[in-house]
mmCIF file of C-alpha atoms in Angstrom:
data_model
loop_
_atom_site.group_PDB
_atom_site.id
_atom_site.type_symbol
_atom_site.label_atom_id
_atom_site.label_comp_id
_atom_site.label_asym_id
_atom_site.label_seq_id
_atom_site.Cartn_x
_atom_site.Cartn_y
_atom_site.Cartn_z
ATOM 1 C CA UNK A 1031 -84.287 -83.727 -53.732
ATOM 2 C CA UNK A 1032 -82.576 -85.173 -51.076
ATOM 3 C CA UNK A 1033 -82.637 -84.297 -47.299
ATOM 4 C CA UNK A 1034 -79.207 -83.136 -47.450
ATOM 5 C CA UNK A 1035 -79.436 -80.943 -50.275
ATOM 6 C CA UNK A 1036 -81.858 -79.273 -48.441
ATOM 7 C CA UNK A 1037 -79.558 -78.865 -45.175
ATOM 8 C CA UNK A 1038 -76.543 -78.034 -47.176
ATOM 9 C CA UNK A 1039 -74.651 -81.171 -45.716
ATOM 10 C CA UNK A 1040 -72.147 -82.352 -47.494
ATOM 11 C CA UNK A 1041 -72.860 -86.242 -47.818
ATOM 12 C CA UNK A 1042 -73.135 -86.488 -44.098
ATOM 13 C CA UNK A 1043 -75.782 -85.931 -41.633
ATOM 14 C CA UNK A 1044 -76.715 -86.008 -38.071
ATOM 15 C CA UNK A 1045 -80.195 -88.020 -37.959
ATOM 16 C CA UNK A 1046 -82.451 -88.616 -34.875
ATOM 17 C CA UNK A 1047 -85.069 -91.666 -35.603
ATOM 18 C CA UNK A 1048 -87.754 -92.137 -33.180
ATOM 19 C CA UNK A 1049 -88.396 -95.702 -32.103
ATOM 20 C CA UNK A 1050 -86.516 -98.133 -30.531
ATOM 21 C CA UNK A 1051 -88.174 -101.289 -31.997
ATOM 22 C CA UNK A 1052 -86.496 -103.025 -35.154
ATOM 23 C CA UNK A 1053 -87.675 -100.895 -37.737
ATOM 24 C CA UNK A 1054 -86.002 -98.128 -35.832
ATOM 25 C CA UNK A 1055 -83.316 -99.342 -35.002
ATOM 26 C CA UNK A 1056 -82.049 -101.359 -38.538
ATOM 27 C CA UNK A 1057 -82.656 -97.651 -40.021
ATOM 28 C CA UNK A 1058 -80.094 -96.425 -37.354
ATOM 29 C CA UNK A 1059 -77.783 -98.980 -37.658
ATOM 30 C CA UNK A 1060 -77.969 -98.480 -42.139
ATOM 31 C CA UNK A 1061 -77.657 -94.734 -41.558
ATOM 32 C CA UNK A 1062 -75.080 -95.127 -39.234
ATOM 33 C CA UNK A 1063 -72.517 -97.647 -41.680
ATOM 34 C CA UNK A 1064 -72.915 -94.968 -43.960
ATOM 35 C CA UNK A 1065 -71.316 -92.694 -42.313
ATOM 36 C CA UNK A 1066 -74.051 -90.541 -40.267
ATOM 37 C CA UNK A 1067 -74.377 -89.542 -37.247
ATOM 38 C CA UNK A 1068 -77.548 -91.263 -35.432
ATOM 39 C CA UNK A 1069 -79.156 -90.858 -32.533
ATOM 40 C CA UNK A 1070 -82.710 -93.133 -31.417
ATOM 41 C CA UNK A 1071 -85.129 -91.623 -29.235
ATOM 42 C CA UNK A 1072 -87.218 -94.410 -27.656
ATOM 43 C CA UNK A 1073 -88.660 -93.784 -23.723
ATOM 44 C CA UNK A 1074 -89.025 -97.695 -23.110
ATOM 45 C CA UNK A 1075 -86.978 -100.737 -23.644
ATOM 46 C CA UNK A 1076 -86.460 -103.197 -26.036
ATOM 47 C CA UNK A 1077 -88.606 -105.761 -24.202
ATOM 48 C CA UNK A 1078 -91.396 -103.061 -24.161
ATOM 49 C CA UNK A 1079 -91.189 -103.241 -28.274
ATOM 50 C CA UNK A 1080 -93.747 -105.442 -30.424
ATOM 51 C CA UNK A 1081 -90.423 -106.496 -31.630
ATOM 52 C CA UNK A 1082 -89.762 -108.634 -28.379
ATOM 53 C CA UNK A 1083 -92.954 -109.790 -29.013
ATOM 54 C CA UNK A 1084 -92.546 -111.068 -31.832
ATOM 55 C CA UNK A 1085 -91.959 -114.556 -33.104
ATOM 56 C CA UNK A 1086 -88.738 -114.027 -35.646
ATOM 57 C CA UNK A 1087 -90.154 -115.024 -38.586
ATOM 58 C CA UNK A 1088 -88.658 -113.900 -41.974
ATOM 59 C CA UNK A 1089 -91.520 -115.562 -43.964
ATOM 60 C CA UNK A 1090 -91.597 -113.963 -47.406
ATOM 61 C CA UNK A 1091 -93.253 -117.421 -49.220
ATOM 62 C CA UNK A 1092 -95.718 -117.728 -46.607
ATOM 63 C CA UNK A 1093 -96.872 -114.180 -46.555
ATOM 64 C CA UNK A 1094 -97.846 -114.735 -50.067
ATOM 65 C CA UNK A 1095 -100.674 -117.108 -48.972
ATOM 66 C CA UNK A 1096 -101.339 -114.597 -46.305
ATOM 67 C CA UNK A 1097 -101.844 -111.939 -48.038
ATOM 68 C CA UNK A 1098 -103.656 -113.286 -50.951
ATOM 69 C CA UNK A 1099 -102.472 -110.923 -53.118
ATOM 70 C CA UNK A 1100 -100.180 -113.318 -54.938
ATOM 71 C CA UNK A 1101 -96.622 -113.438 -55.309
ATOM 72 C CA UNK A 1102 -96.312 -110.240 -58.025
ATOM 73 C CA UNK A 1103 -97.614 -107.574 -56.010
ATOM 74 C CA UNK A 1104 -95.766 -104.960 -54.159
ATOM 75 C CA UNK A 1105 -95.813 -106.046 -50.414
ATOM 76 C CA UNK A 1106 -94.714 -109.773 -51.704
ATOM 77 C CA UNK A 1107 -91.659 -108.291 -54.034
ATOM 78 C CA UNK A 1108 -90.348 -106.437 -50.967
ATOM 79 C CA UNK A 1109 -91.015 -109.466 -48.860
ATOM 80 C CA UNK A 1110 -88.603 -111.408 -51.021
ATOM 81 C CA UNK A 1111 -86.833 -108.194 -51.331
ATOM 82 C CA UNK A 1112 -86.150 -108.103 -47.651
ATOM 83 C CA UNK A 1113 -85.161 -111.574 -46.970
ATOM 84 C CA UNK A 1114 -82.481 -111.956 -49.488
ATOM 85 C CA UNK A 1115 -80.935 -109.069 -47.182
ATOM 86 C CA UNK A 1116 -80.985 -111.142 -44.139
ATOM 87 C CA UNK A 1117 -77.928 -113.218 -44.172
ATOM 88 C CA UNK A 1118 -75.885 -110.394 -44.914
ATOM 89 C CA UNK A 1119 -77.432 -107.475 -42.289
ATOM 90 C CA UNK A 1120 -77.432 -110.460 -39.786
ATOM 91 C CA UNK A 1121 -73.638 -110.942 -40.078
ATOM 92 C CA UNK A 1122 -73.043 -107.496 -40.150
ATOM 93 C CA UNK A 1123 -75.195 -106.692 -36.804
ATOM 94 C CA UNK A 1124 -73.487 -109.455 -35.215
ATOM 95 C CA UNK A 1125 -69.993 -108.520 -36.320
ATOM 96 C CA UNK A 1126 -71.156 -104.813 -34.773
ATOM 97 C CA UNK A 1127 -72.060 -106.060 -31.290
ATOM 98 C CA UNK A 1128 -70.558 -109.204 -31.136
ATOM 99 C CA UNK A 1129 -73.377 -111.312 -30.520
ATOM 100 C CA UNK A 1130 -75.082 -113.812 -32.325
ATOM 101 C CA UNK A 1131 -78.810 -112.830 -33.540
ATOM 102 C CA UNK A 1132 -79.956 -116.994 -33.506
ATOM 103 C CA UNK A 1133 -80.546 -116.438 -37.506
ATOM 104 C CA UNK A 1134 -81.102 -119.734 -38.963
ATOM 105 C CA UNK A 1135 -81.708 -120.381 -43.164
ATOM 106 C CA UNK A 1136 -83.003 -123.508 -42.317
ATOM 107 C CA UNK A 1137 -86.484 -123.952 -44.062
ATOM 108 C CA UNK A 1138 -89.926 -123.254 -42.818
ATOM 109 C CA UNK A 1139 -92.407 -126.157 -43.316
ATOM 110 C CA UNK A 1140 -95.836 -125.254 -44.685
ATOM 111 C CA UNK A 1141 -98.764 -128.002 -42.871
ATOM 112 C CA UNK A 1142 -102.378 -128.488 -44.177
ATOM 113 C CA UNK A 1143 -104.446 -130.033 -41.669
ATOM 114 C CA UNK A 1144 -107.609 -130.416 -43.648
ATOM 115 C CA UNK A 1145 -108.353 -130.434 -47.547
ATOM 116 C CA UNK A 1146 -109.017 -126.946 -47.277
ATOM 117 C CA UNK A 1147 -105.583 -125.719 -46.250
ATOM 118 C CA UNK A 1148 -104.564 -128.649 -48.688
ATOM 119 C CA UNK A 1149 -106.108 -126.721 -51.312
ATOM 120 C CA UNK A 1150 -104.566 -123.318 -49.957
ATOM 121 C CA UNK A 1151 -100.764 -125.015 -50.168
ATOM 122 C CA UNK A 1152 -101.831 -126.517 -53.734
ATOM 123 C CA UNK A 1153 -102.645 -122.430 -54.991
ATOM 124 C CA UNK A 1154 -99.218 -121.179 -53.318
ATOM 125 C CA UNK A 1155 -97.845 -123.803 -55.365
ATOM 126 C CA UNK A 1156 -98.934 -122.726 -58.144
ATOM 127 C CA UNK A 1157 -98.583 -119.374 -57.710
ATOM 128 C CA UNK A 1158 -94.759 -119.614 -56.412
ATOM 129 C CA UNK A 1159 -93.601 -121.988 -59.343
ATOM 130 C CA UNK A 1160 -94.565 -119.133 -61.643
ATOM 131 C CA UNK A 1161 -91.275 -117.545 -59.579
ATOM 132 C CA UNK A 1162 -87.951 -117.664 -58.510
ATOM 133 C CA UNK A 1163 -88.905 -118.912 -55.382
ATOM 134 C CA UNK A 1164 -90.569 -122.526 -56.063
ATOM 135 C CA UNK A 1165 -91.272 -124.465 -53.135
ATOM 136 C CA UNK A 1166 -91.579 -128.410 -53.174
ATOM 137 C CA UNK A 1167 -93.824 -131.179 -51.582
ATOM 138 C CA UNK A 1168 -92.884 -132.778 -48.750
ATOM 139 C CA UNK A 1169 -91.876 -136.591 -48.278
ATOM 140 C CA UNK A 1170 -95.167 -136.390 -45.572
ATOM 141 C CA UNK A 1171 -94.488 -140.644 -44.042
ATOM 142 C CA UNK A 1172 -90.892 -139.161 -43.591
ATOM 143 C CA UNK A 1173 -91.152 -136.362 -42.519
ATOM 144 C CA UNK A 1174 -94.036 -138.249 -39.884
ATOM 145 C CA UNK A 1175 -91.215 -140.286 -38.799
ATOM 146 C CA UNK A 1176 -88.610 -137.645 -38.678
ATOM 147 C CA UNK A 1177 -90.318 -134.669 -36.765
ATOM 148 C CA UNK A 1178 -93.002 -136.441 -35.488
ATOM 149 C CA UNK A 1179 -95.889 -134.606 -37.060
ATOM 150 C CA UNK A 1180 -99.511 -135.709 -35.906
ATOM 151 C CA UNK A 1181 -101.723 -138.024 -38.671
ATOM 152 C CA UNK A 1182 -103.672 -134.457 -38.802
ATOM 153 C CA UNK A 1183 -101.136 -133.225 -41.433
ATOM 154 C CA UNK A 1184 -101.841 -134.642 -44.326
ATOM 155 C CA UNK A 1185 -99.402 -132.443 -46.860
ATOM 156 C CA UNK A 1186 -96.828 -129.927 -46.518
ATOM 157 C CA UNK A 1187 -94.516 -128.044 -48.409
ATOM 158 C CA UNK A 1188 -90.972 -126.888 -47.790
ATOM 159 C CA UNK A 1189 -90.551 -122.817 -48.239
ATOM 160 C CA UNK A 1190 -86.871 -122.498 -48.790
ATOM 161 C CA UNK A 1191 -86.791 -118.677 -48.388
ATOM 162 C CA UNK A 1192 -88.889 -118.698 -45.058
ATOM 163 C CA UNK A 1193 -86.167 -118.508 -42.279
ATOM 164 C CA UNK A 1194 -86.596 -117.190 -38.809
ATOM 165 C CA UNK A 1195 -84.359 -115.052 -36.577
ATOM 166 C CA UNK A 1196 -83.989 -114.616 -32.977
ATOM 167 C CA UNK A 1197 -86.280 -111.152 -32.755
ATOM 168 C CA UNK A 1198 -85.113 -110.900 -28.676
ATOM 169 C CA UNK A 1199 -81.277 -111.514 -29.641
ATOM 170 C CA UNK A 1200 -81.566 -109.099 -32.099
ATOM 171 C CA UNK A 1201 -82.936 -106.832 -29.986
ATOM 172 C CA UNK A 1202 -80.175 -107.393 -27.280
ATOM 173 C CA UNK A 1203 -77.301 -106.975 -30.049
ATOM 174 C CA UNK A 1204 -79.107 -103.549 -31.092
ATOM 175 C CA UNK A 1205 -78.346 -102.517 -27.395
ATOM 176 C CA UNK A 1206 -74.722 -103.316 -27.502
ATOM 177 C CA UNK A 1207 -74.324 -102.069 -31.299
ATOM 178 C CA UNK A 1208 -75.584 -98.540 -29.552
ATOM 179 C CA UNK A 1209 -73.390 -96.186 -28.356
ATOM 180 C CA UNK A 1210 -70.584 -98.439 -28.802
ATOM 181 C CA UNK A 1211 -69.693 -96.570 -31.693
ATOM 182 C CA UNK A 1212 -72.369 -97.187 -34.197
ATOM 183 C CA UNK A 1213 -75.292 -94.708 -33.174
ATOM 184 C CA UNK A 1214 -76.587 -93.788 -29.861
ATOM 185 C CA UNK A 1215 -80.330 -94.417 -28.213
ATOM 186 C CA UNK A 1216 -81.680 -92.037 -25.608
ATOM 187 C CA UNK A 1217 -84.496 -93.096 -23.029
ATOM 188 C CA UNK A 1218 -86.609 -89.999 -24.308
ATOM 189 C CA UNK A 1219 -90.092 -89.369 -26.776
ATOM 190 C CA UNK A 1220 -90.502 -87.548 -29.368
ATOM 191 C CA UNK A 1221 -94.008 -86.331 -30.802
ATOM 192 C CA UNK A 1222 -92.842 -83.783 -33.146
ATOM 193 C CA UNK A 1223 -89.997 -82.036 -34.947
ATOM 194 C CA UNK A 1224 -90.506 -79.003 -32.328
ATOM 195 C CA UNK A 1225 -88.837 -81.608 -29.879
ATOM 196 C CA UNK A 1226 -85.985 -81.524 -31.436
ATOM 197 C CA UNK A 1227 -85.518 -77.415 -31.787
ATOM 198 C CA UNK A 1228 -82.747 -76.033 -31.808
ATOM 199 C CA UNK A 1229 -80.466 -79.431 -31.227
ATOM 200 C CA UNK A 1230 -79.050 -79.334 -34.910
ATOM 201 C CA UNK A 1231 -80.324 -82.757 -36.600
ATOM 202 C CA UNK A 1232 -81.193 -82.730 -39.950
ATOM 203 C CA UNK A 1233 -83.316 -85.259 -40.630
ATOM 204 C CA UNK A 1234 -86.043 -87.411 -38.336
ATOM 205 C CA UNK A 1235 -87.195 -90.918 -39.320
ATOM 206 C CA UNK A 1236 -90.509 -91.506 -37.759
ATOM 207 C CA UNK A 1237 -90.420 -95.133 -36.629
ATOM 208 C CA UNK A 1238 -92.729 -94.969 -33.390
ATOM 209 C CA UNK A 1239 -94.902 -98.685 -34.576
ATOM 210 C CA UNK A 1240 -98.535 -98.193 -32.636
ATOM 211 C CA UNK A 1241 -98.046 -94.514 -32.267
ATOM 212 C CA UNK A 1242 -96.902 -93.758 -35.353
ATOM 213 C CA UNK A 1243 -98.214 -91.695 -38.557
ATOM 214 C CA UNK A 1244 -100.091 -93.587 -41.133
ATOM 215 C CA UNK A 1245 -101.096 -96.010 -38.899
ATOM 216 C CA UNK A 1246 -104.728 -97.068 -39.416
ATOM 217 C CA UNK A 1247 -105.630 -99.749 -36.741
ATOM 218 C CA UNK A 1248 -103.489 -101.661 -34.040
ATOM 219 C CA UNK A 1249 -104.358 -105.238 -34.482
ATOM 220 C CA UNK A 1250 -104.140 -107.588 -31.064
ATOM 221 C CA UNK A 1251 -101.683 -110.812 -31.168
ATOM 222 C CA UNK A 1252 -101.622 -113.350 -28.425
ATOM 223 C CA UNK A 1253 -98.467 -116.014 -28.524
ATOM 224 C CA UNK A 1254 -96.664 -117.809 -25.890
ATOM 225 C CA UNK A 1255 -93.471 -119.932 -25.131
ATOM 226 C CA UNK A 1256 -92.790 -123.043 -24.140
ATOM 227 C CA UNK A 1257 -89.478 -124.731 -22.410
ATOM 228 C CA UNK A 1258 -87.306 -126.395 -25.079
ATOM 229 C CA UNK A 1259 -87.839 -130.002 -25.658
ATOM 230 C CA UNK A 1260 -84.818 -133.142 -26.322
ATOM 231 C CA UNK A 1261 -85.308 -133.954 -30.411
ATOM 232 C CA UNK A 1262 -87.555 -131.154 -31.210
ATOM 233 C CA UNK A 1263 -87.409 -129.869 -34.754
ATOM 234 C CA UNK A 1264 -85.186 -127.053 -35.345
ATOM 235 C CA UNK A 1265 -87.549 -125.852 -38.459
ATOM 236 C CA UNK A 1266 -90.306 -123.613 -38.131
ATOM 237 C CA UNK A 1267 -94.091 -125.105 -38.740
ATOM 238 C CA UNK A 1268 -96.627 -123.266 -40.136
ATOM 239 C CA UNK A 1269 -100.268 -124.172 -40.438
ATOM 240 C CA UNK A 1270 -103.392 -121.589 -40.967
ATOM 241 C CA UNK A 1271 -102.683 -119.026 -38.951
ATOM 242 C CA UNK A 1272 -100.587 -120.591 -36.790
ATOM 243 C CA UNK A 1273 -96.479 -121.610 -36.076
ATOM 244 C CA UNK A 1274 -94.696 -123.449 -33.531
ATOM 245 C CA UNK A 1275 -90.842 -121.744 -33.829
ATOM 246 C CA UNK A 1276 -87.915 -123.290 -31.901
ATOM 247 C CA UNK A 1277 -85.193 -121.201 -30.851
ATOM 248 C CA UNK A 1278 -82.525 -122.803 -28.485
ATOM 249 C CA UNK A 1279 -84.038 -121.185 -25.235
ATOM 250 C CA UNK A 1280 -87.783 -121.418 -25.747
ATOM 251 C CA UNK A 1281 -90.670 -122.818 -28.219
ATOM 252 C CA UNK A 1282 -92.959 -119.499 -29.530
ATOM 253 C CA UNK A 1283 -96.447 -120.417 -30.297
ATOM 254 C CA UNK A 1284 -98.778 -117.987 -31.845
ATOM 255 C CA UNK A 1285 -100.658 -116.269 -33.289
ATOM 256 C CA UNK A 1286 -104.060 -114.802 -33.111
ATOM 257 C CA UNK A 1287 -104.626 -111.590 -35.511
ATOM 258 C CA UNK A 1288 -107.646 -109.562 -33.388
ATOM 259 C CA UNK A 1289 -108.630 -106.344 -35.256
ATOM 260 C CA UNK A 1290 -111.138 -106.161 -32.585
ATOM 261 C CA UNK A 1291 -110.918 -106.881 -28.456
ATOM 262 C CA UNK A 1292 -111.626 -106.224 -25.383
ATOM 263 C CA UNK A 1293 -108.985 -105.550 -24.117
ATOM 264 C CA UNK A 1294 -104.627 -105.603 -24.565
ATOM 265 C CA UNK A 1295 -104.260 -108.096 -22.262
ATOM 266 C CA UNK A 1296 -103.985 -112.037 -22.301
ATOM 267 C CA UNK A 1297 -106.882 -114.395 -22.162
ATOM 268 C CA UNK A 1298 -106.254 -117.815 -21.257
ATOM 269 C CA UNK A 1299 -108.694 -119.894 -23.621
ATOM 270 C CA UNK A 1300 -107.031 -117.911 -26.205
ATOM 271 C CA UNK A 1301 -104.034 -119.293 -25.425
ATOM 272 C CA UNK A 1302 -105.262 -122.785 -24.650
ATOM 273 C CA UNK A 1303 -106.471 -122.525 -27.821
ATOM 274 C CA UNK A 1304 -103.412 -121.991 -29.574
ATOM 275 C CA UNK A 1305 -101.225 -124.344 -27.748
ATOM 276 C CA UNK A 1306 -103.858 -126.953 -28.308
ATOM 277 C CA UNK A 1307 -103.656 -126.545 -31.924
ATOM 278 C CA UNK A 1308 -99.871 -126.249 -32.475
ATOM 279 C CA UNK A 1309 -100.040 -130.073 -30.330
ATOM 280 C CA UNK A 1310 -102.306 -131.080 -33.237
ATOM 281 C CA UNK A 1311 -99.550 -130.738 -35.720
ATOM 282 C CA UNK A 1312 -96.714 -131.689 -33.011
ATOM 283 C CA UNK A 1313 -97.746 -134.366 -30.521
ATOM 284 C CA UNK A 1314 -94.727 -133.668 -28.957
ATOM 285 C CA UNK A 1315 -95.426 -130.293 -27.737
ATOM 286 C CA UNK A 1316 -97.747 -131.253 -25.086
ATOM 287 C CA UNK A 1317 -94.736 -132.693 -22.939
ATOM 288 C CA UNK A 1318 -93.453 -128.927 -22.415
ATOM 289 C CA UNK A 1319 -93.852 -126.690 -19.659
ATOM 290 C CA UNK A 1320 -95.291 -123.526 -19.991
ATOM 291 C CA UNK A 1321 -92.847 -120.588 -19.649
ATOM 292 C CA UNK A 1322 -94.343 -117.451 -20.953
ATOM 293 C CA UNK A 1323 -97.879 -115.664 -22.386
ATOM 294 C CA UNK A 1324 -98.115 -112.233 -24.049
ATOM 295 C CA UNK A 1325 -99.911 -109.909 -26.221
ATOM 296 C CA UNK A 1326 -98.351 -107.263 -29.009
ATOM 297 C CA UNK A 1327 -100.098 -104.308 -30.835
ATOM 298 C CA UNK A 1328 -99.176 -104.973 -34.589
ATOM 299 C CA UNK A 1329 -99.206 -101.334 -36.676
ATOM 300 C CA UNK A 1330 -101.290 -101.451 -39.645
ATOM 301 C CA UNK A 1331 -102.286 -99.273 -42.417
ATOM 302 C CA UNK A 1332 -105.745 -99.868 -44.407
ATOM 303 C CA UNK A 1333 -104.105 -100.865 -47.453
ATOM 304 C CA UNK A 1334 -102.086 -103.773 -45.421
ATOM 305 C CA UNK A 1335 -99.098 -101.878 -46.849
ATOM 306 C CA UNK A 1336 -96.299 -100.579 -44.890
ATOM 307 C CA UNK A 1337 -95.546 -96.924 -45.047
ATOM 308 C CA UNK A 1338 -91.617 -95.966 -46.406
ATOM 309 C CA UNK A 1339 -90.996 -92.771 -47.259
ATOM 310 C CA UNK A 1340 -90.637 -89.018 -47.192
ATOM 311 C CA UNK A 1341 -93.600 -87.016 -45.594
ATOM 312 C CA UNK A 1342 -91.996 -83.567 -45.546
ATOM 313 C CA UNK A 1343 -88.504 -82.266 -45.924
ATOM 314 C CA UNK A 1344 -86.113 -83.549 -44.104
ATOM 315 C CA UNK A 1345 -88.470 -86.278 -42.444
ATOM 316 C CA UNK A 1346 -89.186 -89.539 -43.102
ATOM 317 C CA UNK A 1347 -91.230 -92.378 -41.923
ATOM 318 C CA UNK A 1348 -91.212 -96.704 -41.555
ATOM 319 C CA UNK A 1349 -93.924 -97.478 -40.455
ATOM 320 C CA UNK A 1350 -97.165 -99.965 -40.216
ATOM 321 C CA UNK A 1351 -95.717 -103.092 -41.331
ATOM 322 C CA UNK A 1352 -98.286 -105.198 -39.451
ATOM 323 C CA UNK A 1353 -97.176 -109.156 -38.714
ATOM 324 C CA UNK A 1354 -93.516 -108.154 -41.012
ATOM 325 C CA UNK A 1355 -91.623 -106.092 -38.818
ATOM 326 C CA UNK A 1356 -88.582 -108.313 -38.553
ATOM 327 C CA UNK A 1357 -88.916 -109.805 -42.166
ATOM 328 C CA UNK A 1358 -89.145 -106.219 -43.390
ATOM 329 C CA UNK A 1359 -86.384 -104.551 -41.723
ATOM 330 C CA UNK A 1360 -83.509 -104.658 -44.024
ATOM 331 C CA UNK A 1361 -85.430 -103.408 -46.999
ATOM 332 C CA UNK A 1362 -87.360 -100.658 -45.043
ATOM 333 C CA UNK A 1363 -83.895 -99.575 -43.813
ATOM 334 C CA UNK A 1364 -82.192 -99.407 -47.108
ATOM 335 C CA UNK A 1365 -84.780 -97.968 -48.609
ATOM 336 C CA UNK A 1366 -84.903 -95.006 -46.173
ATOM 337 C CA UNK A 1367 -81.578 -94.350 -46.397
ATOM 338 C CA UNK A 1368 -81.489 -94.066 -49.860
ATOM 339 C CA UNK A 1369 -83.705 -91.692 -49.594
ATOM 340 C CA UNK A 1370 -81.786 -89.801 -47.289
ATOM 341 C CA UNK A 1371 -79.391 -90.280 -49.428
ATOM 342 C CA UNK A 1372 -80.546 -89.052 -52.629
ATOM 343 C CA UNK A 1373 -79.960 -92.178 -54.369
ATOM 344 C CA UNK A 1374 -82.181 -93.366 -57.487
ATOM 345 C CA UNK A 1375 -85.782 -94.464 -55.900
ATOM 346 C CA UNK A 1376 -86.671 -98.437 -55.786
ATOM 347 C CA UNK A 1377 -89.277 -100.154 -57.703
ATOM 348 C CA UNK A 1378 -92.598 -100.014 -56.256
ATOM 349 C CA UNK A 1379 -91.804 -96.818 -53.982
ATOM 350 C CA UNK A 1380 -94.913 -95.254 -54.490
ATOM 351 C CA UNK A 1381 -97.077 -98.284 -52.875
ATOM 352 C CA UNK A 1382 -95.492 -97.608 -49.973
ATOM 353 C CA UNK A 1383 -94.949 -93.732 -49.934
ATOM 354 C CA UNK A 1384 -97.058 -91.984 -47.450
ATOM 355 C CA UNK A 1385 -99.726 -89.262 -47.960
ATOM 356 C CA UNK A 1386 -96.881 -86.136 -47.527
ATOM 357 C CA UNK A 1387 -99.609 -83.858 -45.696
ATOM 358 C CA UNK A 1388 -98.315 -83.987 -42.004
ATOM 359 C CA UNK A 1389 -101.244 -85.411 -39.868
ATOM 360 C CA UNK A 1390 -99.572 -86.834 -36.527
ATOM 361 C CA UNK A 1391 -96.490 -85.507 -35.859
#
């Protein structure tokens, strides 16, 4: 049974969703071009978000290898899911705020440095071939010549449904899309539906990242940004764990995955460490100047899966979705608002429903 249903609304609803990163706000911005009335509650800033923190990745393929799951399993269907959504929920954000979100289809390059993460490329390979989604070996002396990998790499394939976006344009546009007519954001928390007494919404989406329900264990990500460089490859690289992704105003570098530290902050051989291996694969790299460091706090639930669903009436939650926030968006948001919507429930739902006894908010 649907929200509304419940409320008595008549195909309409006024919705608060708390959390101003992207998962919060692509649910406002679905909910709101159907016709709802949205509000986002969110007491920091978008550059406060682990979505400005984020590299922009929409990596579905790549994920794959990540997860280790292999390419028929629930996380990697909505992966793929979620990035065939991308061109169009780009165009329409943009068309909404009238800025550009720096989303690019142009195809991510998977590196092995070593037989090892030769032998990791050769499985995803395999394992992608058995799909729609085949990727192909790359010409490695041209693409030497052409990018001007390091001797290190010694294969590659090219992942043509790994893209990136601009996760700090999109971000930006997000602020200009609200309260210009498409939903509204207001610089206040929320902790639980008693917040929201008496104000007349009908239904809350819980979208709060670290703080949110569901959420198992924050896990620690350094990355950090170099100036632009003349000639530099416009694809992303990928390699182990880590990427070098050019945007037009700054090189992103990342990124470690720390289920346990210290502390939140930065450490410098960390990100020595990092740089120095993304100049292994790029040569090139070590000609830039330095422009930013920073840490993020990525959500994550036990399983590794995110959380999408209904955890009492009339409330909903998006949550945990770990290093896929920005690849995940579009689906998560459709998905929630069909729910909200009544419509007919998506394949896999129940991987990512959440336990429906109320535990944090």
């Amino acid at each position: 049974m649907s929200a509304f249903s419940q409320t008595g609304a008549a195909g309409k609803a006024r919705i608060a969703v708390a959390g101003g990163g992207v998962i919060g706000m692509t649910c406002a911005f679905e909910l709101s071009r159907r016709g709802h009335s949205v509000t986002v509650f969110d007491p920091g800033t978008p550059s406060q978000s682990t979505s400005w923190a984020a590299a922009g990745m929409i990596a579905p393929a790549y994920e794959v290898m990540l997860d280790g799951g292999g390419a028929d399993t629930p996380l990697a269907r909505l992966c793929f899911e979620s990035a065939g959504l991308w061109r169009d929920f780009a165009l329409a954000v943009q068309r909404a705020s009238g800025m550009p979100v720096g989303y690019h289809t142009a195809p991510t390059l998977a590196l092995a440095r070593s037989p090892e993460e030769q032998a990791r490329l050769e499985a995803l390979h395999a394992e992608l071939e058995k799909t729609a989604h085949a990727p192909r070996w790359i010409d490695l002396v041209g693409h030497r010549a052409r990018l001007g990998l390091s001797g290190k790499v010694c294969a590659g394939l090219v992942l043509p449904d790994d893209h990136q976006t601009d996760n700090r344009r999109l971000m930006q546009a997000f602020q200009q899309t609200s309260g210009a007519g498409r939903f509204d954001r207001i610089a206040r928390a929320l902790t639980s539906k008693a917040d929201l007494e008496g104000e007349g919404y009908d239904v809350i989406v819980w979208a709060r990242g670290a703080q949110e329900f569901g959420v198992d264990t924050l896990v620690k990500g350094q990355a950090l940004a170099l100036e632009p460089l003349p000639n530099m490859p416009e694809q992303v690289l990928r390699f182990g764990s880590g990427y070098v992704v050019p945007k037009p105003d700054r090189i992103v570098i990342g990124a470690t995955s720390e289920a346990t530290y210290a502390h939140a902050g930065v450490r410098e051989d960390v990100t020595r460490a990092l740089l120095d291996a993304a100049i292994g694969v790029l040569p090139m790299l070590a000609k830039a100047d330095l422009m930013e460091v920073w840490t993020g706090l990525r959500p994550k639930r036990e399983s590794g899966l995110p959380l999408i669903g209904e955890i009492a009436p009339g409330e909903f939650v998006a949550a945990a979705h770990h290093r896929n926030g920005i690849l995940l968006a579009p689906a998560t948001a459709r998905r929630i608002a069909d729910m909200i919507d009544g419509r007919a429930g998506h394949a896999d739902a129940a991987a990512f429903a959440p336990d429906r006894v109320r535990a944090a908010t």
